[in-house]
Amino acid sequence: ALVFNVYYRSDTVFVQRAANVMMGAGLAIDGIYGPLTHGAFHRMKERMDIPHRVSSSPRTYRRFLWRLAVMALRNKRV
């Protein structure tokens, strides 16, 4: 099942890049899910009205990815 996993470097790099592009978070792209990445991811989910269970719910994670993609295609920031 597709869920976000903090232990997958690729998942964390994606979130770091998305936060930088969509919110200007200024995160290092290092694949480490530390407190700054956690905070930025939390803010992104809140701003997109996504519940904070993307690590356990494939449906919620897909909703997050969909909303992020739609915003990016519309050239809108989170």
PDB file of C-alpha atoms in Angstrom:
ATOM      1  CA  ALA A   1       0.000   0.000   0.000  1.00  0.00           C
ATOM      2  CA  LEU A   2       1.179   3.495  -0.819  1.00  0.00           C
ATOM      3  CA  VAL A   3       1.699   5.402   2.413  1.00  0.00           C
ATOM      4  CA  PHE A   4       4.296   7.953   3.497  1.00  0.00           C
ATOM      5  CA  ASN A   5       7.226   6.375   5.322  1.00  0.00           C
ATOM      6  CA  VAL A   6       9.694   8.572   7.236  1.00  0.00           C
ATOM      7  CA  TYR A   7      12.315   5.834   6.889  1.00  0.00           C
ATOM      8  CA  TYR A   8      12.266   5.931   3.076  1.00  0.00           C
ATOM      9  CA  ARG A   9      14.771   8.471   1.847  1.00  0.00           C
ATOM     10  CA  SER A  10      12.812   8.979  -1.381  1.00  0.00           C
ATOM     11  CA  ASP A  11       9.615   9.849   0.528  1.00  0.00           C
ATOM     12  CA  THR A  12      11.451  12.357   2.692  1.00  0.00           C
ATOM     13  CA  VAL A  13      13.301  13.932  -0.245  1.00  0.00           C
ATOM     14  CA  PHE A  14       9.979  14.345  -2.049  1.00  0.00           C
ATOM     15  CA  VAL A  15       8.407  16.072   0.959  1.00  0.00           C
ATOM     16  CA  GLN A  16      11.462  18.302   1.426  1.00  0.00           C
ATOM     17  CA  ARG A  17      11.438  19.393  -2.214  1.00  0.00           C
ATOM     18  CA  ALA A  18       7.666  19.897  -2.213  1.00  0.00           C
ATOM     19  CA  ALA A  19       7.841  22.021   0.945  1.00  0.00           C
ATOM     20  CA  ASN A  20      10.615  24.130  -0.547  1.00  0.00           C
ATOM     21  CA  VAL A  21       8.838  24.686  -3.868  1.00  0.00           C
ATOM     22  CA  MET A  22       5.288  25.008  -2.582  1.00  0.00           C
ATOM     23  CA  MET A  23       5.929  26.905   0.675  1.00  0.00           C
ATOM     24  CA  GLY A  24       9.459  28.281   0.483  1.00  0.00           C
ATOM     25  CA  ALA A  25      10.373  26.160   3.532  1.00  0.00           C
ATOM     26  CA  GLY A  26      14.139  26.387   2.965  1.00  0.00           C
ATOM     27  CA  LEU A  27      14.769  22.773   3.955  1.00  0.00           C
ATOM     28  CA  ALA A  28      17.998  20.956   3.196  1.00  0.00           C
ATOM     29  CA  ILE A  29      17.334  18.180   0.682  1.00  0.00           C
ATOM     30  CA  ASP A  30      19.100  15.453   2.635  1.00  0.00           C
ATOM     31  CA  GLY A  31      16.483  12.708   2.958  1.00  0.00           C
ATOM     32  CA  ILE A  32      16.552  12.933   6.753  1.00  0.00           C
ATOM     33  CA  TYR A  33      13.143  13.300   8.388  1.00  0.00           C
ATOM     34  CA  GLY A  34      14.084  15.610  11.223  1.00  0.00           C
ATOM     35  CA  PRO A  35      12.138  18.237  13.152  1.00  0.00           C
ATOM     36  CA  LEU A  36      12.289  20.884  10.390  1.00  0.00           C
ATOM     37  CA  THR A  37      10.991  18.465   7.765  1.00  0.00           C
ATOM     38  CA  HIS A  38       8.325  17.243  10.174  1.00  0.00           C
ATOM     39  CA  GLY A  39       7.189  20.799  10.866  1.00  0.00           C
ATOM     40  CA  ALA A  40       7.043  21.733   7.178  1.00  0.00           C
ATOM     41  CA  PHE A  41       5.163  18.538   6.285  1.00  0.00           C
ATOM     42  CA  HIS A  42       2.724  19.200   9.124  1.00  0.00           C
ATOM     43  CA  ARG A  43       2.072  22.745   7.851  1.00  0.00           C
ATOM     44  CA  MET A  44       1.593  21.514   4.274  1.00  0.00           C
ATOM     45  CA  LYS A  45      -0.972  18.937   5.368  1.00  0.00           C
ATOM     46  CA  GLU A  46      -2.824  21.471   7.507  1.00  0.00           C
ATOM     47  CA  ARG A  47      -2.947  24.059   4.722  1.00  0.00           C
ATOM     48  CA  MET A  48      -4.350  21.451   2.325  1.00  0.00           C
ATOM     49  CA  ASP A  49      -6.853  20.174   4.904  1.00  0.00           C
ATOM     50  CA  ILE A  50      -5.289  16.697   4.961  1.00  0.00           C
ATOM     51  CA  PRO A  51      -5.533  14.586   8.143  1.00  0.00           C
ATOM     52  CA  HIS A  52      -2.184  13.783   9.683  1.00  0.00           C
ATOM     53  CA  ARG A  53      -2.385  10.042   9.044  1.00  0.00           C
ATOM     54  CA  VAL A  54      -0.594   9.821   5.709  1.00  0.00           C
ATOM     55  CA  SER A  55       1.696   7.180   7.240  1.00  0.00           C
ATOM     56  CA  SER A  56      -1.150   4.764   7.903  1.00  0.00           C
ATOM     57  CA  SER A  57      -3.847   5.539   5.341  1.00  0.00           C
ATOM     58  CA  PRO A  58      -3.123   4.986   1.636  1.00  0.00           C
ATOM     59  CA  ARG A  59      -6.287   6.901   0.755  1.00  0.00           C
ATOM     60  CA  THR A  60      -5.205   9.928   2.778  1.00  0.00           C
ATOM     61  CA  TYR A  61      -1.699   9.884   1.295  1.00  0.00           C
ATOM     62  CA  ARG A  62      -3.127   9.692  -2.246  1.00  0.00           C
ATOM     63  CA  ARG A  63      -5.395  12.644  -1.404  1.00  0.00           C
ATOM     64  CA  PHE A  64      -2.352  14.603  -0.205  1.00  0.00           C
ATOM     65  CA  LEU A  65      -0.416  13.772  -3.393  1.00  0.00           C
ATOM     66  CA  TRP A  66      -3.411  14.671  -5.582  1.00  0.00           C
ATOM     67  CA  ARG A  67      -3.995  18.024  -3.918  1.00  0.00           C
ATOM     68  CA  LEU A  68      -0.294  18.838  -4.050  1.00  0.00           C
ATOM     69  CA  ALA A  69      -0.171  17.996  -7.774  1.00  0.00           C
ATOM     70  CA  VAL A  70      -3.260  20.076  -8.554  1.00  0.00           C
ATOM     71  CA  MET A  71      -1.829  23.067  -6.711  1.00  0.00           C
ATOM     72  CA  ALA A  72       1.524  22.685  -8.463  1.00  0.00           C
ATOM     73  CA  LEU A  73      -0.128  22.452 -11.894  1.00  0.00           C
ATOM     74  CA  ARG A  74      -2.109  25.581 -11.113  1.00  0.00           C
ATOM     75  CA  ASN A  75       1.136  27.242 -10.026  1.00  0.00           C
ATOM     76  CA  LYS A  76      -0.282  27.942  -6.560  1.00  0.00           C
ATOM     77  CA  ARG A  77       1.632  27.831  -3.316  1.00  0.00           C
ATOM     78  CA  VAL A  78       0.458  25.869  -0.303  1.00  0.00           C
TER      79      VAL A  78
END
